[in-house]
XYZ file of N, CA and C in Angstrom:
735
model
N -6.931 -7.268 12.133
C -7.753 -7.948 11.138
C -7.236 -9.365 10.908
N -8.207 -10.198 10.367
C -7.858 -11.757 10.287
C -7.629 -11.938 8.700
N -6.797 -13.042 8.633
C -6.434 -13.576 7.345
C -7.504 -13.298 5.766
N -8.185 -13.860 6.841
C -9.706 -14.134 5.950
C -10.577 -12.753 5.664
N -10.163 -11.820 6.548
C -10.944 -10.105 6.523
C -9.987 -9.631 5.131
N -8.393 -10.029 5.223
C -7.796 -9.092 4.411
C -7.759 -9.707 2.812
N -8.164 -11.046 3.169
C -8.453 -11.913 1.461
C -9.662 -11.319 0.722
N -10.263 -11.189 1.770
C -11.382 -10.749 1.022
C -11.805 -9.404 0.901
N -11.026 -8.384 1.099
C -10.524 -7.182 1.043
C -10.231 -7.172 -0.609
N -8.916 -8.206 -0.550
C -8.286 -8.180 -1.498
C -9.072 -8.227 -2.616
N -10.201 -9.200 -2.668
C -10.651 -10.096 -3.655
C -12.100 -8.388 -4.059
N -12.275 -7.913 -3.152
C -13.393 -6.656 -3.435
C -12.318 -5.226 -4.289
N -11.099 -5.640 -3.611
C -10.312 -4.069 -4.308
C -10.175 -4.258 -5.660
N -9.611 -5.772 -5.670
C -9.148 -6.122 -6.929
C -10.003 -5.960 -8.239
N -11.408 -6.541 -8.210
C -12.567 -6.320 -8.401
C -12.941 -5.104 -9.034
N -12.648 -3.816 -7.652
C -13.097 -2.903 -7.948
C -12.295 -2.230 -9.089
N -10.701 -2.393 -8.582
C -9.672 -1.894 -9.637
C -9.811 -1.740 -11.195
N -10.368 -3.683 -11.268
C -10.322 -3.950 -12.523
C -11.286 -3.214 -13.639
N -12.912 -3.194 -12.495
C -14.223 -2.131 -12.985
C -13.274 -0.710 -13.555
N -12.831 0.225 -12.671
C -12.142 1.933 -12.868
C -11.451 1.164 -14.150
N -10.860 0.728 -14.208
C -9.873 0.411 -15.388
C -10.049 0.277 -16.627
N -11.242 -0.711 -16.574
C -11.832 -0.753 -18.131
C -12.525 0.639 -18.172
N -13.283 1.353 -16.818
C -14.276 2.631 -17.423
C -13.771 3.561 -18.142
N -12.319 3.516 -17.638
C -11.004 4.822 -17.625
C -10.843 4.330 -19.291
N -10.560 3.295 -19.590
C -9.866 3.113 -20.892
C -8.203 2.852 -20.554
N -7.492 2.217 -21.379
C -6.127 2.030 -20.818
C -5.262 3.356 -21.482
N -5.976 4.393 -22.345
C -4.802 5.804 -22.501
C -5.325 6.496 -21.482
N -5.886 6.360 -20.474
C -6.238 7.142 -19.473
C -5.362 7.415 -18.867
N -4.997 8.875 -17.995
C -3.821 9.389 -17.493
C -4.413 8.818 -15.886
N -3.254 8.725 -15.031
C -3.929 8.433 -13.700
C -3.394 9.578 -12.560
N -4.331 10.397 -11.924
C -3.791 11.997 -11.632
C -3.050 11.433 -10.315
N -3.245 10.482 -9.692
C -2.603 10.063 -8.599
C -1.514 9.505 -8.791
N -1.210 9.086 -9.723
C 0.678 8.411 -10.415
C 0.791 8.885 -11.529
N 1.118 10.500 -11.821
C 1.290 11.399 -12.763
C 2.120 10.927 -13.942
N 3.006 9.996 -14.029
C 3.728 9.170 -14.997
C 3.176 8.212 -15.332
N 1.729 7.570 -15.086
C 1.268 6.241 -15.499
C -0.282 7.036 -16.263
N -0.099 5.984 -17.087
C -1.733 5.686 -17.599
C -2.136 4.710 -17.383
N -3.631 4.031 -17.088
C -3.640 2.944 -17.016
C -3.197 1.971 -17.080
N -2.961 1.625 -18.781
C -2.112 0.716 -18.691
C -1.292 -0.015 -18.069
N -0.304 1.650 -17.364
C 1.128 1.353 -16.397
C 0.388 0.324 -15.667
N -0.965 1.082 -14.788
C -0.914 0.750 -13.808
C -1.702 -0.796 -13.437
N -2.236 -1.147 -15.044
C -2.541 -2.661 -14.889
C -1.342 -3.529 -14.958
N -0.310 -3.236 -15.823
C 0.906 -4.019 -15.744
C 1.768 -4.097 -14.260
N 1.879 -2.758 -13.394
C 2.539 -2.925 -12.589
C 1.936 -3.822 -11.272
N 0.311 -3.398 -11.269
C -0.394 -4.314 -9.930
C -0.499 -6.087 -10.476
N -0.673 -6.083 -11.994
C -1.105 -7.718 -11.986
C 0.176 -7.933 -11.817
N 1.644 -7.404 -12.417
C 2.941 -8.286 -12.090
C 3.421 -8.149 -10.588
N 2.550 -7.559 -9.808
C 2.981 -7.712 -8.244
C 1.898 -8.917 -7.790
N 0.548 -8.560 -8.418
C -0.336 -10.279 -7.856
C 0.307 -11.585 -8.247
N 0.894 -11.824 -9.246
C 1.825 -12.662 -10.072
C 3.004 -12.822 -9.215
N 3.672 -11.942 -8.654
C 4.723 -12.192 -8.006
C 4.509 -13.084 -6.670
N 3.624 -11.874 -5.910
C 3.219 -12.734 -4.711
C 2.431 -14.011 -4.689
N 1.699 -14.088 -5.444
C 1.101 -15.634 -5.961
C 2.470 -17.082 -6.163
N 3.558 -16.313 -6.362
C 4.358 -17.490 -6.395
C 5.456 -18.091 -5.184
N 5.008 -17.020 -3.859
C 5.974 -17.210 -3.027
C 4.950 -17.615 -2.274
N 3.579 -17.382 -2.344
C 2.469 -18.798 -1.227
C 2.331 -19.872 -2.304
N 2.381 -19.733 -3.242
C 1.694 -21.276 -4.435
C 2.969 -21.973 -4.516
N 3.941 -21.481 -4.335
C 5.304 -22.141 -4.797
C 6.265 -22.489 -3.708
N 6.318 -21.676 -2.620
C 6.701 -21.746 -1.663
C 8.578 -21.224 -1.544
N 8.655 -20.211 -2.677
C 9.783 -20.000 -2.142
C 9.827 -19.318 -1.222
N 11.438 -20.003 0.140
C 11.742 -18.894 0.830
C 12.758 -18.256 0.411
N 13.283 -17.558 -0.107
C 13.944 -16.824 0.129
C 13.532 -15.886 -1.398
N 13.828 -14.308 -1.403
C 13.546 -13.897 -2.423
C 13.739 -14.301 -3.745
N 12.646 -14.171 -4.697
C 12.335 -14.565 -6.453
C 11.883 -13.429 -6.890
N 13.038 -13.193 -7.911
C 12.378 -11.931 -8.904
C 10.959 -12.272 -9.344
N 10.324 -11.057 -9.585
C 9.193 -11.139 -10.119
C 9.355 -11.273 -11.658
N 8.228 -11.140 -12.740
C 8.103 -12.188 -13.689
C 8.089 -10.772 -14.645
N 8.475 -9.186 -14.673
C 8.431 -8.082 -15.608
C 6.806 -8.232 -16.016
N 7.085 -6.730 -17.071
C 5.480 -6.398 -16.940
C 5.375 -6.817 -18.877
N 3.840 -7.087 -18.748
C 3.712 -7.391 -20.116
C 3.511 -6.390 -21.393
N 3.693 -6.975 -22.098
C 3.392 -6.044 -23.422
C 2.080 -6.034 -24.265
N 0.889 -6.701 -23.218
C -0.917 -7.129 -23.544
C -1.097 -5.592 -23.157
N -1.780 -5.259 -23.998
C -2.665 -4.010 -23.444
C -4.072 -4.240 -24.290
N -4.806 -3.191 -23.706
C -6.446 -3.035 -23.842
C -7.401 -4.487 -22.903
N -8.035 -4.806 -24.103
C -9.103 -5.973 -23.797
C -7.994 -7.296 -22.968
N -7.270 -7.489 -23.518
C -6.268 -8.479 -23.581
C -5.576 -8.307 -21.869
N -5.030 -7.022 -21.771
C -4.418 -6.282 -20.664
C -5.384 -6.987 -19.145
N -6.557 -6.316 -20.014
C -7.346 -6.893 -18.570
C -7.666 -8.066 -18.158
N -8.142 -8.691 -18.737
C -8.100 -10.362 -18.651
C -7.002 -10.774 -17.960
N -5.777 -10.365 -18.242
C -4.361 -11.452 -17.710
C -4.663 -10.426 -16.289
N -5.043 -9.292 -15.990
C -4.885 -8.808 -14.906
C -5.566 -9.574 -14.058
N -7.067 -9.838 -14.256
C -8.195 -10.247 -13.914
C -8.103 -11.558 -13.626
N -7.201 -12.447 -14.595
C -6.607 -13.814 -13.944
C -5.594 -13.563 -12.585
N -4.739 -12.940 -13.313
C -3.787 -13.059 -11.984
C -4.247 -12.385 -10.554
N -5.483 -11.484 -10.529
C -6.118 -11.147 -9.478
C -6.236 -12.552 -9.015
N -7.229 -13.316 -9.303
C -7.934 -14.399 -9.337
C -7.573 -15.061 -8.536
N -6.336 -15.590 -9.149
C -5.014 -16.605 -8.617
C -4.663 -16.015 -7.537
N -4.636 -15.176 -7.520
C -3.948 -14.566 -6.413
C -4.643 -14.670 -4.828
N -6.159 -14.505 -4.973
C -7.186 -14.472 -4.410
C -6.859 -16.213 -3.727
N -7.123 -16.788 -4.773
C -7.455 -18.655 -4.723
C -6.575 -19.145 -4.067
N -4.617 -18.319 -4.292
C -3.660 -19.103 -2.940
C -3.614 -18.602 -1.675
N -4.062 -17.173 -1.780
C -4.312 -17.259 -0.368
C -5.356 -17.854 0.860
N -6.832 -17.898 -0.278
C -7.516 -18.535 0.156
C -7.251 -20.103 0.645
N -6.489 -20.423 -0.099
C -6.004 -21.785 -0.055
C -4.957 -22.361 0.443
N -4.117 -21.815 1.165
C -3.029 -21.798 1.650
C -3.009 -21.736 2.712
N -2.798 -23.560 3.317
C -2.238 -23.813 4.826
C -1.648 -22.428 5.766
N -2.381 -22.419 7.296
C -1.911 -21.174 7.566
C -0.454 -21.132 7.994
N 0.175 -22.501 8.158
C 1.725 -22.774 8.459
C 2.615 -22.315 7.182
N 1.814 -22.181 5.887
C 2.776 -22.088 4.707
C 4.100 -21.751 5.434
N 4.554 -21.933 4.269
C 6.627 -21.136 4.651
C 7.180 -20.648 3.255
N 7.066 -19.405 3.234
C 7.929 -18.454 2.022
C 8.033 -17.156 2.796
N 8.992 -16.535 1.707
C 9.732 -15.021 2.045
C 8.604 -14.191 2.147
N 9.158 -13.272 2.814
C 8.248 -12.479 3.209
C 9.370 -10.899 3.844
N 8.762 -9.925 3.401
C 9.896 -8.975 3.807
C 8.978 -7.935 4.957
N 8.249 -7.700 5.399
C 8.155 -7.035 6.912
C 7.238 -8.189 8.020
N 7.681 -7.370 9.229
C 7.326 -8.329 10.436
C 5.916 -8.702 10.675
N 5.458 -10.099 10.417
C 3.866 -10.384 11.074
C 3.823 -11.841 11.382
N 2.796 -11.917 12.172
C 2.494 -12.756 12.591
C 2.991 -15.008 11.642
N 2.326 -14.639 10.769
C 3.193 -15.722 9.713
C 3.291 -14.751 8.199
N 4.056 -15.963 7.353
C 3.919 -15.636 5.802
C 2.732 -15.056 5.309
N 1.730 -16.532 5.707
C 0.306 -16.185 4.859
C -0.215 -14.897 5.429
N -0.296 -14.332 6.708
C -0.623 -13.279 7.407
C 0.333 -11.840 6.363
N 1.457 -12.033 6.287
C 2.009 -10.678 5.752
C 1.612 -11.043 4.577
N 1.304 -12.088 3.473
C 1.029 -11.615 1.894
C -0.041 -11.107 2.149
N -0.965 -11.583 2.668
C -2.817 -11.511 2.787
C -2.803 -10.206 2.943
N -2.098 -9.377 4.011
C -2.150 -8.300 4.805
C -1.608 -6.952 3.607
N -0.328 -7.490 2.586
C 0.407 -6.922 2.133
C -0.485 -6.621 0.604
N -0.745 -7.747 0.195
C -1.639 -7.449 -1.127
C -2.754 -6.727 -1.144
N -3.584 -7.068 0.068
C -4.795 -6.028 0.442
C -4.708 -4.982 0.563
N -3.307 -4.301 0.838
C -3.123 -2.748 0.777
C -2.973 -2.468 -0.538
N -1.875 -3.251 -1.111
C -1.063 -2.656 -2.193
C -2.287 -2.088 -3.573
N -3.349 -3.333 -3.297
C -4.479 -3.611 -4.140
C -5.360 -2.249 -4.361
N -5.637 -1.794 -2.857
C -6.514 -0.697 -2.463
C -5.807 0.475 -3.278
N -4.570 0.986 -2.772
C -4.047 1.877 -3.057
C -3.967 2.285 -5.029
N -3.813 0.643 -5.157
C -4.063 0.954 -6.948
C -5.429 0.852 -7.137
N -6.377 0.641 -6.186
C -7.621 0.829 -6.678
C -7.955 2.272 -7.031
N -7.663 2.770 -5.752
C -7.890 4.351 -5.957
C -7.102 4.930 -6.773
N -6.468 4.418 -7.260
C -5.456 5.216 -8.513
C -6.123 4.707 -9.691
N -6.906 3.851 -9.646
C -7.758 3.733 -11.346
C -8.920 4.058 -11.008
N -9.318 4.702 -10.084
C -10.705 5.292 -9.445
C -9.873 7.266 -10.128
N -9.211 7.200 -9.409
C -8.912 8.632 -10.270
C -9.002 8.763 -11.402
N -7.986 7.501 -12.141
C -7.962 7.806 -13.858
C -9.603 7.502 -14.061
N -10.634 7.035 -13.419
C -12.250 7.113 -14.079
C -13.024 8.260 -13.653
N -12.355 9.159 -12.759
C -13.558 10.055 -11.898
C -14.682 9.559 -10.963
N -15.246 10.377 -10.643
C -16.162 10.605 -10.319
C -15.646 10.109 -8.587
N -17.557 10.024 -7.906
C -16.663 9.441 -6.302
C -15.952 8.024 -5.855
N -14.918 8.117 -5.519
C -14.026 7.106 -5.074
C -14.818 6.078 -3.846
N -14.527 5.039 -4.019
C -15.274 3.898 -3.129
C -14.593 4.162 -1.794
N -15.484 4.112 -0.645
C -14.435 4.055 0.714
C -13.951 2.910 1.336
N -13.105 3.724 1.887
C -12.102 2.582 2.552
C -12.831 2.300 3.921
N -12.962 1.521 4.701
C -13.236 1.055 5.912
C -12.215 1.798 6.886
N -13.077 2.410 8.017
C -11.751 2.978 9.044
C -10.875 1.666 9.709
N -11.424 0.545 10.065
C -10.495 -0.673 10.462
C -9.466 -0.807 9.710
N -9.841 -0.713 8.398
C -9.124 -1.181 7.478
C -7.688 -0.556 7.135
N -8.495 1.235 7.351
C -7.316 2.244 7.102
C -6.229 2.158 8.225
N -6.692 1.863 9.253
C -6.058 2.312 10.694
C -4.951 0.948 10.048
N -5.176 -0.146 9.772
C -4.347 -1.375 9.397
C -3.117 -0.540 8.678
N -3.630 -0.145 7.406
C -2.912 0.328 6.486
C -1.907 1.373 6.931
N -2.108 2.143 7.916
C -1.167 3.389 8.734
C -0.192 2.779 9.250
N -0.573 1.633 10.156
C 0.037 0.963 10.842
C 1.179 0.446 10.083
N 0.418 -0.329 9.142
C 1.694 -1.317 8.235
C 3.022 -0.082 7.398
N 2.132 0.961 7.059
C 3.297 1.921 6.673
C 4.087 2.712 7.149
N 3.602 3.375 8.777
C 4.572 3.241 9.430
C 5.552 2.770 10.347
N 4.794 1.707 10.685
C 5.945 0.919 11.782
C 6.471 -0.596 10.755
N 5.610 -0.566 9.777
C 6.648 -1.709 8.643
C 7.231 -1.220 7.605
N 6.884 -0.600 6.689
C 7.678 0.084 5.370
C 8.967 1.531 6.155
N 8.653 1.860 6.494
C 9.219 2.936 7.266
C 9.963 2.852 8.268
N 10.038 1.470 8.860
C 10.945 1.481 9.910
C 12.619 0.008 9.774
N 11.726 0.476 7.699
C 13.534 -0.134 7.410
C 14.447 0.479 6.980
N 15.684 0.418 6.935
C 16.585 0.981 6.022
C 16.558 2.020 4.921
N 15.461 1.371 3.873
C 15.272 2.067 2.823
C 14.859 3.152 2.786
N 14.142 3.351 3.847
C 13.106 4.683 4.322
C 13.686 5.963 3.924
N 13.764 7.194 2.954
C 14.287 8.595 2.831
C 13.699 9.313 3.827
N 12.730 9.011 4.779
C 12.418 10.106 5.683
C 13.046 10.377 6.660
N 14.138 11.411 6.341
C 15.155 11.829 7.450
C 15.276 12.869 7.784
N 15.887 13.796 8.797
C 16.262 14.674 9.176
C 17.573 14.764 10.194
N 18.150 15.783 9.470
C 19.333 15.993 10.452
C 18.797 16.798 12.162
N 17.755 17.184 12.370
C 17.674 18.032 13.576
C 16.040 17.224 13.617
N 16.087 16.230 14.695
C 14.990 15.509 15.152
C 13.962 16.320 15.417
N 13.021 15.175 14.976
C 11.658 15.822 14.870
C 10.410 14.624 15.482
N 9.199 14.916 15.509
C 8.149 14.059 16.165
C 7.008 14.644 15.091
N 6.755 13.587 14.421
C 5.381 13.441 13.701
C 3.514 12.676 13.988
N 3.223 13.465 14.630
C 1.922 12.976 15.365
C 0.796 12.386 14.152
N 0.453 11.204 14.274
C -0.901 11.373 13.146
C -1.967 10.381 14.296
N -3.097 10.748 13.564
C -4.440 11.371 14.722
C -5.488 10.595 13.688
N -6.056 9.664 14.146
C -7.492 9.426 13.366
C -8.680 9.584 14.231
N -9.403 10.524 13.708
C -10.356 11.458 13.994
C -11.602 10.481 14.389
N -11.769 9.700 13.371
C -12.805 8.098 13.735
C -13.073 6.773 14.394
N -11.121 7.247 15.481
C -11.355 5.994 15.721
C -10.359 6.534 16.940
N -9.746 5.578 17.986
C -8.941 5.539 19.148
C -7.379 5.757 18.609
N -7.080 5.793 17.120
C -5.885 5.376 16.924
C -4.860 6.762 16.925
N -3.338 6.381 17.148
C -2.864 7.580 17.300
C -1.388 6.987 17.234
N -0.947 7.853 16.318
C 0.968 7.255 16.077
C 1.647 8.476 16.575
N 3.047 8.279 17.180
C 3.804 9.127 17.276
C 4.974 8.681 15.986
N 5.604 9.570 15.424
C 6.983 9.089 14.462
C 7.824 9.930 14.617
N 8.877 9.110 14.912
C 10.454 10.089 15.730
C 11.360 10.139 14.723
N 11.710 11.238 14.118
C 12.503 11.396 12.858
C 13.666 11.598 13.061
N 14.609 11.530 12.292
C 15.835 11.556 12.344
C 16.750 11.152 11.121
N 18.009 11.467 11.391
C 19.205 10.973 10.378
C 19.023 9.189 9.955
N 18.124 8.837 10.852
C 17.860 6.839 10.994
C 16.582 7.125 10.362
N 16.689 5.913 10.387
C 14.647 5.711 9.910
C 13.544 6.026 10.460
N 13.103 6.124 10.054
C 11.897 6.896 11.401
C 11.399 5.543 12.004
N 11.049 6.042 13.364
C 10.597 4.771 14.189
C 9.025 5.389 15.185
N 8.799 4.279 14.798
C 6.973 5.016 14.962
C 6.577 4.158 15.609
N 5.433 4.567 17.132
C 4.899 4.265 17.953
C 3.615 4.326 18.244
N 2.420 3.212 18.249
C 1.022 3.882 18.819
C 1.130 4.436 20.015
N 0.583 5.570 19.714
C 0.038 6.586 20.804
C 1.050 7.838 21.395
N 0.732 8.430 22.512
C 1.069 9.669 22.262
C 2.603 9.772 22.954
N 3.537 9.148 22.622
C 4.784 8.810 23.477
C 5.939 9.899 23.226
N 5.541 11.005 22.888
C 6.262 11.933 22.784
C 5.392 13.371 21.776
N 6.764 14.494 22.420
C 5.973 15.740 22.353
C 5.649 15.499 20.850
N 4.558 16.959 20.109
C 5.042 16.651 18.470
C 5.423 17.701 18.037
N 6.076 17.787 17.253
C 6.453 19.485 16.258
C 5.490 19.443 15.299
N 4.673 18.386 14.670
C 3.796 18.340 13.539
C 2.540 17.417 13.588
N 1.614 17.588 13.405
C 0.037 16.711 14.140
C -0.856 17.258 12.461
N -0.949 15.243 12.067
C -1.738 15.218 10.864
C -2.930 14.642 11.362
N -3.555 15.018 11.168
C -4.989 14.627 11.688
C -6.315 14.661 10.688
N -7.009 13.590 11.010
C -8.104 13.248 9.644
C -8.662 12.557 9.833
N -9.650 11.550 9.088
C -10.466 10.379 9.439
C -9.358 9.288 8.961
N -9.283 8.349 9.014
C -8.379 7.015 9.510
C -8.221 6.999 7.479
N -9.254 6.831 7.210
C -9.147 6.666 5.510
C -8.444 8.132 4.995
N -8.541 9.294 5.784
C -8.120 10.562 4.537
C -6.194 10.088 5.388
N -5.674 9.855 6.095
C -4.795 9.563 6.398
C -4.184 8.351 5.514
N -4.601 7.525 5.689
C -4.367 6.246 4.650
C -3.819 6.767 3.413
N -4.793 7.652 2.659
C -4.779 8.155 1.370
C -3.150 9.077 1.823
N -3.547 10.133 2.337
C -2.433 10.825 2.322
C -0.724 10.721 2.738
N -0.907 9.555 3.700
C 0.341 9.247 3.545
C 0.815 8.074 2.591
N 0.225 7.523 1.993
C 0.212 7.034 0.425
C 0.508 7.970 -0.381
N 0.174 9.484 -0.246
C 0.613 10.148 -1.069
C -0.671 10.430 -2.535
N -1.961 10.063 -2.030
C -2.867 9.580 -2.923
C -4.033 10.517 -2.338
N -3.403 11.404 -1.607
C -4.916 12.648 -1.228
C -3.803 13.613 -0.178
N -4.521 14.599 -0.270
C -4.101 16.159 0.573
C -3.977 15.556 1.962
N -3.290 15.904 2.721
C -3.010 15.721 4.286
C -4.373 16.495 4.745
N -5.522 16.015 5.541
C -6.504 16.867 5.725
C -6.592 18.180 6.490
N -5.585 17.713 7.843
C -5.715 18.603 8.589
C -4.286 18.697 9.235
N -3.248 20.247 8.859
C -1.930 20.062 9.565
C -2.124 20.754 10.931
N -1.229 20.503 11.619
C -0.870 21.561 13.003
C 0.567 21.780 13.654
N 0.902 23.065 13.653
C 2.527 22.513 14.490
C 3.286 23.007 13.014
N 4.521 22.636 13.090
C 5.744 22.671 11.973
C 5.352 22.129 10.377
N 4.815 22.935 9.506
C 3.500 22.120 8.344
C 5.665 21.554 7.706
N 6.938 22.039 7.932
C 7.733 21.709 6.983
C 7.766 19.980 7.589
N 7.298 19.608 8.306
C 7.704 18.026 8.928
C 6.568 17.418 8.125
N 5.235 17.748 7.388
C 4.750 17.524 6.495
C 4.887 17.494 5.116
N 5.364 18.430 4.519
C 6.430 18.495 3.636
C 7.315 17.706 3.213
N 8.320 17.352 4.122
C 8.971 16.584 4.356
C 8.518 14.749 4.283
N 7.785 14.657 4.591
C 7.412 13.186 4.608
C 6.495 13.129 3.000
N 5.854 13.885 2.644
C 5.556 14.556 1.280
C 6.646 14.343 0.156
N 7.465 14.973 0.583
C 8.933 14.607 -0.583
C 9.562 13.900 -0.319
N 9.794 12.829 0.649
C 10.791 11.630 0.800
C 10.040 10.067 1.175
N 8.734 10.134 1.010
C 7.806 8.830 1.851
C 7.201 7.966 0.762
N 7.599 8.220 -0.676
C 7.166 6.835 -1.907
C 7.661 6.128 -1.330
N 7.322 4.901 -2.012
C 7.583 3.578 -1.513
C 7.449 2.926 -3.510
N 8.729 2.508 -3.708
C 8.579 2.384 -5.018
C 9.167 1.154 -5.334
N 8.713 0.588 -6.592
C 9.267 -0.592 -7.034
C 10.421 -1.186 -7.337
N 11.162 -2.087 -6.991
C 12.585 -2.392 -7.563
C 12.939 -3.739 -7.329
């Protein structure tokens, strides 16, 4: 996907987020981040648009704490969210594609990993204030999802931080049902290191449409379809958040 596909990704999730949010109300519980209510979850996405807004608008390289979450809630809550969407939208749109700031997994440039990085992060809290409102959830694009697999397992997952380990190696197959795409992930005591396509045997094969995958290894819907060893599912189940700090 191009710069310009994932801005404007961004600029429709964000959008959509902000709609679930006010429908939900901010004491709304959110069943997909069992510790947040709304609220949480407007404070935690606008102080990540806020964050990343200042390493393309500002140009730092090297890491800048982000700016903590506010103490606005309700009517008020949303607005500052709804700005800092905004802003957020306007530097990437606006931002030379040479920019130069930090950036923490591998792509093509800066502006390419925020563009790429916010458009997920965005989605994923979309559908988490799509839960706290009910009813049916907006879909994700299979291009879009297959992006999102990609970036989580061969970028979030193939650093350091990663808990998905095992002492007695393992091979995690995932399969999108809608499209050509296909990961292998080689587990171990290291980080898992994940490959398109079928480059080894599997003990475990998740398989689904490109979006119920997205969701589920987000941790934000049921694994659709297991096969093989369901504990190597499990497993990536209890050790595969990806959390704030």
């Amino acid at each position: 996907m191009e710069i310009a596909e994932f801005v404007r990704s961004l600029d429709r999730e964000g959008g959509l987020l902000a709609e679930a949010a006010e429908e939900a109300g901010a004491d709304a519980k959110v069943p997909t981040c069992p510790k947040w209510q709304v609220r949480d979850l407007l404070r935690h996405t606008g102080m990540v648009h806020r964050w990343a807004t200042a390493f393309v608008a500002e140009g730092h390289t090297s890491y800048h704490p982000d700016g903590g979450l506010p103490e606005l809630d309700g009517a008020e809550l949303l607005t500052w969210f709804r700005d800092g969407h905004r802003r957020l939208v306007d530097a990437l749109a606006a931002a030379p594609p040479d920019v130069e700031c930090w950036s923490f997994l591998p792509a093509p440039s800066p502006l390419a990993f925020w563009a790429r990085r916010q458009a997920h992060e965005t989605t994923v809290h979309r559908v988490d204030a799509e839960s706290a409102r009910g009813g049916t959830p907006t879909t994700i694009p299979a291009d879009f999802a297959v992006d999102g697999v990609d970036e989580l397992l061969l970028g979030f997952h193939a650093r350091s931080r990663s808990r998905v380990r095992t002492d007695e190696p393992r091979v995690l197959r995932v399969r999108a049902s809608d499209s050509d795409a296909v990961w292998s992930v080689r587990l171990s005591a290291e980080p898992p290191v994940a490959e398109r396509g079928e480059v080894a045997d599997a003990d475990c094969e998740l398989a689904g449409t490109a979006a119920q995958l997205y969701l589920a290894l987000w941790n934000r819907g049921p694994f659709p379809d297991v096969t093989g060893d369901s504990s190597v599912a499990t497993l990536w189940r209890e050790k595969s958040a990806v959390t704030w700090s």
